[in-house]
Amino acid sequence: MVRSFFLFALFFFPLLVGRSQNNLGFTIKDGKKKVQIPIELHNNLIVVPVVLNGMLPLKFIVDTGVRTAILTQKTFSDILNLTYSRKYSIAGPGGENIVDAYITNNVSLDLPGVSGKGHALLVLDQDMLELRNYLGSDVHGILGYEMFSRFIVAVDYEKKVLTLYAPGKFRKKRKYQKLDMEIVDTKPFIYAEVEMSSGEKLNARLLVDSGASHGLMLEPASNPVIVVPEKKVSTVIGRGIGGEILGKVGRINQLKLGSYKLEEPIANFPDPNSYIDSLKLGTTFRHGSIGGEVLSRFTTIYNFSREELYLKKNSSLKKKYYYNLSGLTIKAKGSRLNVFEVDDVRDQTEAKKADVRIGDQIISINGLKVSTLDLNIVNGLLNSKPGKRIKLEINRSGQKLKREFILVSDI
């Protein structure tokens, strides 16, 4: 299991780029009307290639929930000798886990077929998100509002293609369903009906957050209808800039997006004060958010200028929702990210009973050597379906051990 990522701590930075010149910002090269960019998908997150200042090839997550482009590793901006104009301190829950961040201006962020000039970049002093390790891929930053404000952005999760359309050059196809989307303080919100496990329903105001890997997050403090289901697990539900985010995970009856009905989805319920949230600190009220686990079941098209979201189902729409059947959180380590270490073992799980421990390095799963695999495949093997028998060979402090357990759905 790869933990979900929440970037709420970044909601409150001002939009750091103010431009009047039309040749600055993102533009499609050669006057073309659209450009298609191949993407990688890691834990339901969209990753695109980006070249920083025409010199440094990197990879960034495409995130509807973030205002300003972010570089998570200061090493890269230091390599380019970028200068910093301002310093911020980002506080985690309760004012703890303060992280320094710096602003560098007038950088270029180029994508295949797209020129991006004159951007501001928020640079984290420490890589608190550890995207590289938890996603199992060299991911270095995040792109946000600047892209969505310039283009109509289409994400085809099945074909792994992101298409950018120049404004005025896009026409919605008939197979897509249109949802009204409100852009407030650079972030997109929609209304969707949620039916809780109790049967009570709520027309919920949800942030559309492509930079969160979970499917659905609901905030119990936002409405009395939102109650954590009786059948639940208490766990670390994600990572933010300020550190780990604690909460409960449970199943609700239904999420309805327009006429699409998603049956028995998994929802995260953050514990009180577990993250810095615009419900408490911002001006935009919401009941929660939808993230990549839901969005990846559609081809999604974002039209920020017209405040519309278009959805077309793909073959994953009816796929069942499971939550961390193994009870394990795995981290990719090493220069090639092919060393897989147990980062967490959830209490009262079959893996815990089988004596799998934090720090164990996985050698093989059901006889398959993992050194030739990536983290997506490893997690897929450990979360295939309830009832599947898992045989692990592990390295514990130089000693090779074997462990065996059954995948179980606890919710």
mmCIF file of C-alpha atoms in Angstrom:
data_model
loop_
_atom_site.group_PDB
_atom_site.id
_atom_site.type_symbol
_atom_site.label_atom_id
_atom_site.label_comp_id
_atom_site.label_asym_id
_atom_site.label_seq_id
_atom_site.Cartn_x
_atom_site.Cartn_y
_atom_site.Cartn_z
ATOM 1 C CA MET A 1 0.000 0.000 0.000
ATOM 2 C CA VAL A 2 1.204 3.504 -0.833
ATOM 3 C CA ARG A 3 -0.094 6.155 1.497
ATOM 4 C CA SER A 4 -2.310 8.878 0.184
ATOM 5 C CA PHE A 5 -0.897 12.367 -0.219
ATOM 6 C CA PHE A 6 -2.664 15.477 1.042
ATOM 7 C CA LEU A 7 -1.270 18.913 0.281
ATOM 8 C CA PHE A 8 -3.676 20.989 2.370
ATOM 9 C CA ALA A 9 -0.847 22.898 3.996
ATOM 10 C CA LEU A 10 -0.224 24.620 0.672
ATOM 11 C CA PHE A 11 -3.754 25.965 0.259
ATOM 12 C CA PHE A 12 -2.959 29.162 2.076
ATOM 13 C CA PHE A 13 -0.036 30.469 0.122
ATOM 14 C CA PRO A 14 -0.950 33.419 -2.076
ATOM 15 C CA LEU A 15 -0.819 32.833 -5.800
ATOM 16 C CA LEU A 16 2.788 33.763 -6.308
ATOM 17 C CA VAL A 17 2.770 34.675 -9.965
ATOM 18 C CA GLY A 18 1.271 37.856 -11.294
ATOM 19 C CA ARG A 19 1.912 38.458 -15.004
ATOM 20 C CA SER A 20 0.713 40.877 -17.613
ATOM 21 C CA GLN A 21 2.811 39.704 -20.578
ATOM 22 C CA ASN A 22 1.044 37.225 -22.837
ATOM 23 C CA ASN A 23 4.281 35.420 -23.709
ATOM 24 C CA LEU A 24 4.783 34.320 -20.113
ATOM 25 C CA GLY A 25 3.152 31.349 -18.433
ATOM 26 C CA PHE A 26 2.333 28.105 -20.215
ATOM 27 C CA THR A 27 1.835 28.139 -23.997
ATOM 28 C CA ILE A 28 1.571 25.348 -26.556
ATOM 29 C CA LYS A 29 4.540 25.481 -28.909
ATOM 30 C CA ASP A 30 4.334 26.249 -32.626
ATOM 31 C CA GLY A 31 0.831 27.732 -32.314
ATOM 32 C CA LYS A 32 -0.806 24.313 -32.125
ATOM 33 C CA LYS A 33 -4.341 23.897 -30.774
ATOM 34 C CA LYS A 34 -3.550 20.966 -28.527
ATOM 35 C CA VAL A 35 -0.723 18.771 -27.310
ATOM 36 C CA GLN A 36 -0.728 15.223 -25.973
ATOM 37 C CA ILE A 37 1.711 14.322 -23.213
ATOM 38 C CA PRO A 38 2.408 10.748 -22.039
ATOM 39 C CA ILE A 39 1.920 10.318 -18.306
ATOM 40 C CA GLU A 40 2.941 7.885 -15.622
ATOM 41 C CA LEU A 41 0.460 6.779 -12.968
ATOM 42 C CA HIS A 42 1.724 6.080 -9.479
ATOM 43 C CA ASN A 43 -0.840 5.340 -6.767
ATOM 44 C CA ASN A 44 -3.519 7.130 -8.836
ATOM 45 C CA LEU A 45 -1.351 10.252 -9.185
ATOM 46 C CA ILE A 46 -0.625 11.808 -12.608
ATOM 47 C CA VAL A 47 3.095 12.307 -13.265
ATOM 48 C CA VAL A 48 4.458 14.284 -16.243
ATOM 49 C CA PRO A 49 7.986 15.077 -17.481
ATOM 50 C CA VAL A 50 9.142 18.645 -16.780
ATOM 51 C CA VAL A 51 12.399 20.378 -17.719
ATOM 52 C CA LEU A 52 13.446 23.014 -15.168
ATOM 53 C CA ASN A 53 15.154 26.098 -16.628
ATOM 54 C CA GLY A 54 15.849 24.286 -19.894
ATOM 55 C CA MET A 55 18.496 22.116 -18.238
ATOM 56 C CA LEU A 56 17.196 19.707 -15.621
ATOM 57 C CA PRO A 57 14.761 16.901 -16.586
ATOM 58 C CA LEU A 58 12.433 16.154 -13.682
ATOM 59 C CA LYS A 59 8.989 14.650 -13.018
ATOM 60 C CA PHE A 60 6.048 16.540 -11.484
ATOM 61 C CA ILE A 61 2.614 15.492 -10.205
ATOM 62 C CA VAL A 62 -0.344 17.268 -11.834
ATOM 63 C CA ASP A 63 -2.453 18.530 -8.935
ATOM 64 C CA THR A 64 -5.741 20.456 -9.132
ATOM 65 C CA GLY A 65 -5.548 21.210 -5.407
ATOM 66 C CA VAL A 66 -2.334 23.268 -5.387
ATOM 67 C CA ARG A 67 -1.935 26.913 -6.344
ATOM 68 C CA THR A 68 1.740 27.262 -7.095
ATOM 69 C CA ALA A 69 4.307 24.904 -8.610
ATOM 70 C CA ILE A 70 6.370 23.117 -5.968
ATOM 71 C CA LEU A 71 9.844 21.614 -6.017
ATOM 72 C CA THR A 72 10.106 19.059 -3.210
ATOM 73 C CA GLN A 73 13.907 18.757 -3.217
ATOM 74 C CA LYS A 74 15.977 21.913 -2.751
ATOM 75 C CA THR A 75 19.051 20.110 -4.107
ATOM 76 C CA PHE A 76 17.839 20.660 -7.674
ATOM 77 C CA SER A 77 17.299 24.412 -7.345
ATOM 78 C CA ASP A 78 20.699 24.705 -5.685
ATOM 79 C CA ILE A 79 22.315 22.837 -8.605
ATOM 80 C CA LEU A 80 20.934 25.531 -10.928
ATOM 81 C CA ASN A 81 22.034 28.298 -8.536
ATOM 82 C CA LEU A 82 18.517 29.692 -8.327
ATOM 83 C CA THR A 83 18.078 32.667 -6.011
ATOM 84 C CA TYR A 84 15.334 32.873 -3.404
ATOM 85 C CA SER A 85 13.239 35.983 -2.862
ATOM 86 C CA ARG A 86 11.218 34.938 0.167
ATOM 87 C CA LYS A 87 11.104 32.339 2.919
ATOM 88 C CA TYR A 88 8.034 30.705 4.486
ATOM 89 C CA SER A 89 7.571 28.359 7.415
ATOM 90 C CA ILE A 90 4.959 25.636 7.030
ATOM 91 C CA ALA A 91 3.502 24.288 10.263
ATOM 92 C CA GLY A 92 2.040 20.844 10.664
ATOM 93 C CA PRO A 93 -0.867 19.865 12.951
ATOM 94 C CA GLY A 94 -0.701 21.658 16.287
ATOM 95 C CA GLY A 95 2.043 23.946 15.045
ATOM 96 C CA GLU A 96 4.573 21.115 15.014
ATOM 97 C CA ASN A 97 6.825 19.806 12.220
ATOM 98 C CA ILE A 98 7.702 23.224 10.854
ATOM 99 C CA VAL A 99 9.211 23.024 7.375
ATOM 100 C CA ASP A 100 10.999 25.896 5.666
ATOM 101 C CA ALA A 101 10.119 26.731 2.076
ATOM 102 C CA TYR A 102 11.602 29.267 -0.317
ATOM 103 C CA ILE A 103 10.287 31.203 -3.303
ATOM 104 C CA THR A 104 12.319 31.452 -6.492
ATOM 105 C CA ASN A 105 10.975 33.526 -9.380
ATOM 106 C CA ASN A 106 11.149 33.677 -13.162
ATOM 107 C CA VAL A 107 11.877 29.988 -13.697
ATOM 108 C CA SER A 108 10.906 27.999 -16.773
ATOM 109 C CA LEU A 109 8.923 24.762 -16.548
ATOM 110 C CA ASP A 110 8.747 23.101 -19.971
ATOM 111 C CA LEU A 111 6.683 20.038 -20.826
ATOM 112 C CA PRO A 112 6.706 18.079 -24.106
ATOM 113 C CA GLY A 113 5.245 20.513 -26.660
ATOM 114 C CA VAL A 114 4.634 23.169 -23.995
ATOM 115 C CA SER A 115 6.707 26.190 -23.041
ATOM 116 C CA GLY A 116 6.417 27.552 -19.517
ATOM 117 C CA LYS A 117 8.151 30.836 -18.759
ATOM 118 C CA GLY A 118 8.216 33.288 -15.880
ATOM 119 C CA HIS A 119 6.954 30.985 -13.127
ATOM 120 C CA ALA A 120 7.380 31.253 -9.404
ATOM 121 C CA LEU A 121 8.378 28.033 -7.674
ATOM 122 C CA LEU A 122 7.914 27.051 -4.037
ATOM 123 C CA VAL A 123 10.985 25.051 -2.963
ATOM 124 C CA LEU A 124 10.844 22.838 0.126
ATOM 125 C CA ASP A 125 13.948 22.873 2.278
ATOM 126 C CA GLN A 126 13.341 19.230 3.243
ATOM 127 C CA ASP A 127 11.589 16.526 1.252
ATOM 128 C CA MET A 128 8.927 15.859 3.867
ATOM 129 C CA LEU A 129 6.615 14.157 1.365
ATOM 130 C CA GLU A 130 9.214 11.544 0.334
ATOM 131 C CA LEU A 131 7.420 11.161 -2.993
ATOM 132 C CA ARG A 132 10.289 9.175 -4.455
ATOM 133 C CA ASN A 133 10.114 6.486 -1.795
ATOM 134 C CA TYR A 134 6.358 6.223 -1.329
ATOM 135 C CA LEU A 135 5.586 6.312 -5.062
ATOM 136 C CA GLY A 136 8.550 4.194 -6.125
ATOM 137 C CA SER A 137 9.517 6.641 -8.861
ATOM 138 C CA ASP A 138 11.745 9.689 -9.169
ATOM 139 C CA VAL A 139 9.118 12.386 -8.635
ATOM 140 C CA HIS A 140 10.448 15.846 -7.815
ATOM 141 C CA GLY A 141 7.586 18.326 -7.687
ATOM 142 C CA ILE A 142 4.004 19.366 -8.290
ATOM 143 C CA LEU A 143 2.236 21.442 -10.950
ATOM 144 C CA GLY A 144 -1.033 23.119 -10.060
ATOM 145 C CA TYR A 145 -3.310 26.017 -10.928
ATOM 146 C CA GLU A 146 -0.981 27.641 -13.466
ATOM 147 C CA MET A 147 -1.567 24.777 -15.897
ATOM 148 C CA PHE A 148 -5.313 24.515 -15.319
ATOM 149 C CA SER A 149 -5.825 28.268 -15.669
ATOM 150 C CA ARG A 150 -4.175 28.269 -19.105
ATOM 151 C CA PHE A 151 -5.603 25.150 -20.774
ATOM 152 C CA ILE A 152 -8.510 22.764 -20.959
ATOM 153 C CA VAL A 153 -6.887 19.733 -19.337
ATOM 154 C CA ALA A 154 -7.963 16.174 -20.217
ATOM 155 C CA VAL A 155 -6.647 13.123 -18.370
ATOM 156 C CA ASP A 156 -7.116 9.693 -19.924
ATOM 157 C CA TYR A 157 -6.130 7.339 -17.105
ATOM 158 C CA GLU A 158 -6.527 4.215 -19.241
ATOM 159 C CA LYS A 159 -4.386 5.340 -22.177
ATOM 160 C CA LYS A 160 -2.028 7.248 -19.856
ATOM 161 C CA VAL A 161 -2.240 10.458 -21.862
ATOM 162 C CA LEU A 162 -2.751 14.053 -20.737
ATOM 163 C CA THR A 163 -4.089 16.409 -23.415
ATOM 164 C CA LEU A 164 -3.861 20.190 -23.185
ATOM 165 C CA TYR A 165 -6.239 22.223 -25.354
ATOM 166 C CA ALA A 166 -5.823 25.900 -26.098
ATOM 167 C CA PRO A 167 -8.806 27.922 -24.774
ATOM 168 C CA GLY A 168 -11.557 28.221 -27.361
ATOM 169 C CA LYS A 169 -10.255 25.230 -29.358
ATOM 170 C CA PHE A 170 -12.010 22.532 -27.345
ATOM 171 C CA ARG A 171 -15.424 21.023 -27.984
ATOM 172 C CA LYS A 172 -16.957 18.572 -25.517
ATOM 173 C CA LYS A 173 -17.869 15.227 -27.040
ATOM 174 C CA ARG A 174 -21.355 13.854 -26.511
ATOM 175 C CA LYS A 175 -20.258 10.845 -24.457
ATOM 176 C CA TYR A 176 -18.979 13.085 -21.671
ATOM 177 C CA GLN A 177 -21.192 14.076 -18.773
ATOM 178 C CA LYS A 178 -20.906 17.683 -17.619
ATOM 179 C CA LEU A 179 -20.767 18.623 -13.955
ATOM 180 C CA ASP A 180 -20.853 22.200 -12.709
ATOM 181 C CA MET A 181 -17.544 23.067 -11.079
ATOM 182 C CA GLU A 182 -16.891 26.166 -8.997
ATOM 183 C CA ILE A 183 -13.383 27.621 -8.929
ATOM 184 C CA VAL A 184 -12.784 29.316 -5.591
ATOM 185 C CA ASP A 185 -9.386 30.651 -4.576
ATOM 186 C CA THR A 186 -7.824 28.737 -7.532
ATOM 187 C CA LYS A 187 -9.313 25.359 -6.498
ATOM 188 C CA PRO A 188 -12.162 23.340 -8.101
ATOM 189 C CA PHE A 189 -15.261 22.228 -6.189
ATOM 190 C CA ILE A 190 -18.245 20.138 -7.223
ATOM 191 C CA TYR A 191 -21.369 18.870 -5.483
ATOM 192 C CA ALA A 192 -21.894 15.124 -5.270
ATOM 193 C CA GLU A 193 -24.396 13.017 -3.373
ATOM 194 C CA VAL A 194 -22.877 10.764 -0.714
ATOM 195 C CA GLU A 195 -24.908 8.066 0.995
ATOM 196 C CA MET A 196 -23.373 7.091 4.313
ATOM 197 C CA SER A 197 -23.368 3.564 5.733
ATOM 198 C CA SER A 198 -26.332 4.629 7.869
ATOM 199 C CA GLY A 199 -28.368 5.313 4.724
ATOM 200 C CA GLU A 200 -28.422 9.078 5.320
ATOM 201 C CA LYS A 201 -27.621 11.208 2.281
ATOM 202 C CA LEU A 202 -25.822 14.510 1.849
ATOM 203 C CA ASN A 203 -25.272 16.730 -1.180
ATOM 204 C CA ALA A 204 -21.609 17.213 -0.361
ATOM 205 C CA ARG A 205 -19.367 20.019 -1.509
ATOM 206 C CA LEU A 206 -16.125 18.318 -2.499
ATOM 207 C CA LEU A 207 -12.749 19.554 -3.613
ATOM 208 C CA VAL A 208 -11.657 17.832 -6.834
ATOM 209 C CA ASP A 209 -8.092 16.913 -5.899
ATOM 210 C CA SER A 210 -6.067 15.063 -8.532
ATOM 211 C CA GLY A 211 -3.047 15.336 -6.224
ATOM 212 C CA ALA A 212 -4.600 13.126 -3.552
ATOM 213 C CA SER A 213 -4.331 9.401 -4.154
ATOM 214 C CA HIS A 214 -7.300 8.406 -1.989
ATOM 215 C CA GLY A 215 -10.758 8.036 -3.513
ATOM 216 C CA LEU A 216 -12.905 10.006 -1.106
ATOM 217 C CA MET A 217 -12.203 12.042 2.012
ATOM 218 C CA LEU A 218 -15.055 13.181 4.254
ATOM 219 C CA GLU A 219 -14.687 15.573 7.189
ATOM 220 C CA PRO A 220 -16.970 14.556 10.115
ATOM 221 C CA ALA A 221 -16.824 18.052 11.627
ATOM 222 C CA SER A 222 -18.370 19.574 8.501
ATOM 223 C CA ASN A 223 -21.853 18.010 8.851
ATOM 224 C CA PRO A 224 -23.603 15.726 11.368
ATOM 225 C CA VAL A 225 -24.614 13.344 8.564
ATOM 226 C CA ILE A 226 -20.944 12.475 8.057
ATOM 227 C CA VAL A 227 -20.364 9.778 10.672
ATOM 228 C CA VAL A 228 -17.477 7.323 10.660
ATOM 229 C CA PRO A 229 -18.885 3.838 9.852
ATOM 230 C CA GLU A 230 -18.940 1.275 12.642
ATOM 231 C CA LYS A 231 -16.777 -1.074 10.583
ATOM 232 C CA LYS A 232 -13.541 0.870 10.238
ATOM 233 C CA VAL A 233 -9.812 0.817 10.751
ATOM 234 C CA SER A 234 -7.723 3.419 12.530
ATOM 235 C CA THR A 235 -4.523 4.149 10.660
ATOM 236 C CA VAL A 236 -2.214 6.663 9.037
ATOM 237 C CA ILE A 237 -4.364 7.773 6.094
ATOM 238 C CA GLY A 238 -1.794 9.908 4.320
ATOM 239 C CA ARG A 239 1.130 12.291 4.300
ATOM 240 C CA GLY A 240 1.114 16.053 4.037
ATOM 241 C CA ILE A 241 3.771 18.732 4.182
ATOM 242 C CA GLY A 242 3.504 18.710 7.981
ATOM 243 C CA GLY A 243 3.900 14.949 8.317
ATOM 244 C CA GLU A 244 1.632 11.939 8.773
ATOM 245 C CA ILE A 245 -2.149 12.324 8.847
ATOM 246 C CA LEU A 246 -4.147 10.086 11.175
ATOM 247 C CA GLY A 247 -7.733 9.028 10.727
ATOM 248 C CA LYS A 248 -10.269 6.281 10.124
ATOM 249 C CA VAL A 249 -11.023 4.374 6.951
ATOM 250 C CA GLY A 250 -14.472 2.925 6.268
ATOM 251 C CA ARG A 251 -16.927 2.104 3.534
ATOM 252 C CA ILE A 252 -19.959 4.222 2.611
ATOM 253 C CA ASN A 253 -22.960 3.026 0.606
ATOM 254 C CA GLN A 254 -22.629 5.177 -2.483
ATOM 255 C CA LEU A 255 -21.039 8.195 -4.154
ATOM 256 C CA LYS A 256 -23.021 9.727 -6.994
ATOM 257 C CA LEU A 257 -21.298 11.914 -9.597
ATOM 258 C CA GLY A 258 -24.004 13.171 -11.935
ATOM 259 C CA SER A 259 -25.706 9.982 -13.106
ATOM 260 C CA TYR A 260 -22.676 7.808 -12.318
ATOM 261 C CA LYS A 261 -23.140 5.692 -9.192
ATOM 262 C CA LEU A 262 -20.059 4.384 -7.418
ATOM 263 C CA GLU A 263 -21.111 1.576 -5.096
ATOM 264 C CA GLU A 264 -19.541 0.996 -1.671
ATOM 265 C CA PRO A 265 -16.488 3.231 -2.106
ATOM 266 C CA ILE A 266 -13.828 3.546 0.581
ATOM 267 C CA ALA A 267 -13.707 6.866 2.430
ATOM 268 C CA ASN A 268 -11.034 8.432 4.651
ATOM 269 C CA PHE A 269 -12.153 10.300 7.763
ATOM 270 C CA PRO A 270 -9.328 12.466 9.181
ATOM 271 C CA ASP A 271 -9.046 12.715 12.950
ATOM 272 C CA PRO A 272 -9.671 16.179 14.459
ATOM 273 C CA ASN A 273 -6.659 18.484 14.096
ATOM 274 C CA SER A 274 -4.770 15.864 12.105
ATOM 275 C CA TYR A 275 -3.976 18.245 9.263
ATOM 276 C CA ILE A 276 -4.087 21.931 8.417
ATOM 277 C CA ASP A 277 -7.338 22.288 6.537
ATOM 278 C CA SER A 278 -9.191 25.091 4.797
ATOM 279 C CA LEU A 279 -12.318 24.047 6.714
ATOM 280 C CA LYS A 280 -10.654 25.619 9.736
ATOM 281 C CA LEU A 281 -8.227 28.161 8.331
ATOM 282 C CA GLY A 282 -9.519 29.070 4.922
ATOM 283 C CA THR A 283 -12.605 30.807 3.605
ATOM 284 C CA THR A 284 -13.888 27.999 1.385
ATOM 285 C CA PHE A 285 -16.177 25.525 3.094
ATOM 286 C CA ARG A 286 -16.235 21.920 1.955
ATOM 287 C CA HIS A 287 -17.331 18.519 3.233
ATOM 288 C CA GLY A 288 -14.296 16.725 1.867
ATOM 289 C CA SER A 289 -12.596 15.828 -1.407
ATOM 290 C CA ILE A 290 -12.463 13.282 -4.189
ATOM 291 C CA GLY A 291 -9.070 12.049 -5.323
ATOM 292 C CA GLY A 292 -7.325 9.760 -7.733
ATOM 293 C CA GLU A 293 -8.904 6.453 -6.700
ATOM 294 C CA VAL A 294 -12.268 7.844 -7.895
ATOM 295 C CA LEU A 295 -11.031 10.119 -10.694
ATOM 296 C CA SER A 296 -9.007 7.301 -12.285
ATOM 297 C CA ARG A 297 -12.258 5.474 -13.068
ATOM 298 C CA PHE A 298 -13.041 8.172 -15.638
ATOM 299 C CA THR A 299 -11.503 10.202 -18.386
ATOM 300 C CA THR A 300 -11.632 13.628 -16.746
ATOM 301 C CA ILE A 301 -11.611 17.004 -18.496
ATOM 302 C CA TYR A 302 -11.136 20.212 -16.501
ATOM 303 C CA ASN A 303 -12.457 23.445 -17.966
ATOM 304 C CA PHE A 304 -11.559 26.032 -15.343
ATOM 305 C CA SER A 305 -12.515 29.012 -17.526
ATOM 306 C CA ARG A 306 -16.119 27.786 -17.886
ATOM 307 C CA GLU A 307 -16.168 26.139 -14.440
ATOM 308 C CA GLU A 308 -17.122 22.753 -15.829
ATOM 309 C CA LEU A 309 -15.870 19.200 -15.251
ATOM 310 C CA TYR A 310 -16.537 16.530 -17.885
ATOM 311 C CA LEU A 311 -16.521 12.815 -17.061
ATOM 312 C CA LYS A 312 -16.593 9.695 -19.202
ATOM 313 C CA LYS A 313 -16.454 6.306 -17.498
ATOM 314 C CA ASN A 314 -13.708 3.826 -18.303
ATOM 315 C CA SER A 315 -13.400 0.088 -17.696
ATOM 316 C CA SER A 316 -12.446 0.627 -14.025
ATOM 317 C CA LEU A 317 -15.750 2.231 -13.014
ATOM 318 C CA LYS A 318 -17.246 -0.943 -11.530
ATOM 319 C CA LYS A 319 -14.019 -2.240 -10.027
ATOM 320 C CA LYS A 320 -14.439 -3.049 -6.327
ATOM 321 C CA TYR A 321 -12.849 -0.827 -3.704
ATOM 322 C CA TYR A 322 -10.432 -2.452 -1.277
ATOM 323 C CA TYR A 323 -8.273 -0.903 1.395
ATOM 324 C CA ASN A 324 -4.802 -2.263 2.126
ATOM 325 C CA LEU A 325 -5.636 -5.977 2.232
ATOM 326 C CA SER A 326 -2.146 -6.894 3.435
ATOM 327 C CA GLY A 327 -1.991 -4.318 6.225
ATOM 328 C CA LEU A 328 1.488 -3.367 5.021
ATOM 329 C CA THR A 329 2.870 -0.034 3.871
ATOM 330 C CA ILE A 330 5.876 -0.511 1.620
ATOM 331 C CA LYS A 331 8.620 1.964 0.861
ATOM 332 C CA ALA A 332 10.931 1.792 -2.185
ATOM 333 C CA LYS A 333 14.569 2.463 -1.367
ATOM 334 C CA GLY A 334 17.972 2.379 -3.001
ATOM 335 C CA SER A 335 19.361 4.242 -5.990
ATOM 336 C CA ARG A 336 17.176 2.192 -8.371
ATOM 337 C CA LEU A 337 14.168 2.103 -6.042
ATOM 338 C CA ASN A 338 14.137 -1.686 -6.212
ATOM 339 C CA VAL A 339 14.640 -2.406 -2.517
ATOM 340 C CA PHE A 340 11.238 -2.755 -0.867
ATOM 341 C CA GLU A 341 11.084 -2.205 2.871
ATOM 342 C CA VAL A 342 8.131 -2.574 5.229
ATOM 343 C CA ASP A 343 7.430 0.928 6.549
ATOM 344 C CA ASP A 344 4.356 0.099 8.622
ATOM 345 C CA VAL A 345 2.344 -2.952 9.736
ATOM 346 C CA ARG A 346 -1.237 -2.190 10.727
ATOM 347 C CA ASP A 347 -2.292 -3.635 14.071
ATOM 348 C CA GLN A 348 -4.502 -6.723 14.224
ATOM 349 C CA THR A 349 -3.872 -7.712 10.602
ATOM 350 C CA GLU A 350 -2.869 -11.123 9.285
ATOM 351 C CA ALA A 351 0.558 -9.773 8.374
ATOM 352 C CA LYS A 352 1.030 -8.587 11.946
ATOM 353 C CA LYS A 353 -0.008 -11.993 13.272
ATOM 354 C CA ALA A 354 2.454 -13.618 10.860
ATOM 355 C CA ASP A 355 5.259 -11.559 12.432
ATOM 356 C CA VAL A 356 6.030 -9.245 9.520
ATOM 357 C CA ARG A 357 7.846 -6.283 11.056
ATOM 358 C CA ILE A 358 8.774 -2.717 10.223
ATOM 359 C CA GLY A 359 12.194 -2.699 8.564
ATOM 360 C CA ASP A 360 11.823 -6.110 6.928
ATOM 361 C CA GLN A 361 13.034 -6.077 3.334
ATOM 362 C CA ILE A 362 10.967 -8.127 0.887
ATOM 363 C CA ILE A 363 12.972 -10.556 -1.267
ATOM 364 C CA SER A 364 10.089 -12.349 -3.005
ATOM 365 C CA ILE A 365 6.286 -12.549 -3.071
ATOM 366 C CA ASN A 366 4.802 -15.943 -3.882
ATOM 367 C CA GLY A 367 8.117 -16.988 -5.367
ATOM 368 C CA LEU A 368 8.458 -13.900 -7.563
ATOM 369 C CA LYS A 369 11.689 -11.979 -6.979
ATOM 370 C CA VAL A 370 10.799 -8.325 -6.405
ATOM 371 C CA SER A 371 14.167 -6.789 -7.374
ATOM 372 C CA THR A 372 13.023 -6.621 -11.014
ATOM 373 C CA LEU A 373 9.627 -5.069 -10.157
ATOM 374 C CA ASP A 374 8.440 -1.571 -9.346
ATOM 375 C CA LEU A 375 6.456 -0.437 -6.316
ATOM 376 C CA ASN A 376 3.159 -0.348 -8.231
ATOM 377 C CA ILE A 377 3.468 -4.062 -9.019
ATOM 378 C CA VAL A 378 4.605 -4.961 -5.490
ATOM 379 C CA ASN A 379 1.596 -3.167 -4.017
ATOM 380 C CA GLY A 380 -0.660 -4.812 -6.570
ATOM 381 C CA LEU A 381 0.549 -8.261 -5.508
ATOM 382 C CA LEU A 382 -0.029 -7.425 -1.839
ATOM 383 C CA ASN A 383 -3.544 -6.099 -2.480
ATOM 384 C CA SER A 384 -4.890 -8.342 -5.235
ATOM 385 C CA LYS A 385 -8.085 -9.761 -3.681
ATOM 386 C CA PRO A 386 -9.411 -10.997 -0.329
ATOM 387 C CA GLY A 387 -8.592 -14.630 0.350
ATOM 388 C CA LYS A 388 -5.360 -14.618 -1.643
ATOM 389 C CA ARG A 389 -2.511 -16.435 0.138
ATOM 390 C CA ILE A 390 0.734 -14.448 0.320
ATOM 391 C CA LYS A 391 4.102 -16.100 0.846
ATOM 392 C CA LEU A 392 6.871 -13.648 1.632
ATOM 393 C CA GLU A 393 10.597 -14.192 1.743
ATOM 394 C CA ILE A 394 12.138 -11.375 3.750
ATOM 395 C CA ASN A 395 15.518 -10.140 4.870
ATOM 396 C CA ARG A 396 15.587 -9.138 8.535
ATOM 397 C CA SER A 397 18.950 -7.774 9.612
ATOM 398 C CA GLY A 398 20.772 -10.169 7.287
ATOM 399 C CA GLN A 399 18.658 -13.187 8.165
ATOM 400 C CA LYS A 400 16.379 -14.686 5.507
ATOM 401 C CA LEU A 401 12.935 -15.609 6.814
ATOM 402 C CA LYS A 402 9.651 -16.838 5.376
ATOM 403 C CA ARG A 403 6.246 -15.497 6.354
ATOM 404 C CA GLU A 404 2.777 -16.486 5.156
ATOM 405 C CA PHE A 405 -0.652 -14.863 5.540
ATOM 406 C CA ILE A 406 -4.025 -14.358 3.858
ATOM 407 C CA LEU A 407 -5.218 -11.053 2.360
ATOM 408 C CA VAL A 408 -8.259 -9.863 4.308
ATOM 409 C CA SER A 409 -10.618 -6.910 3.861
ATOM 410 C CA ASP A 410 -11.162 -5.366 7.301
ATOM 411 C CA ILE A 411 -13.913 -3.024 6.114
#
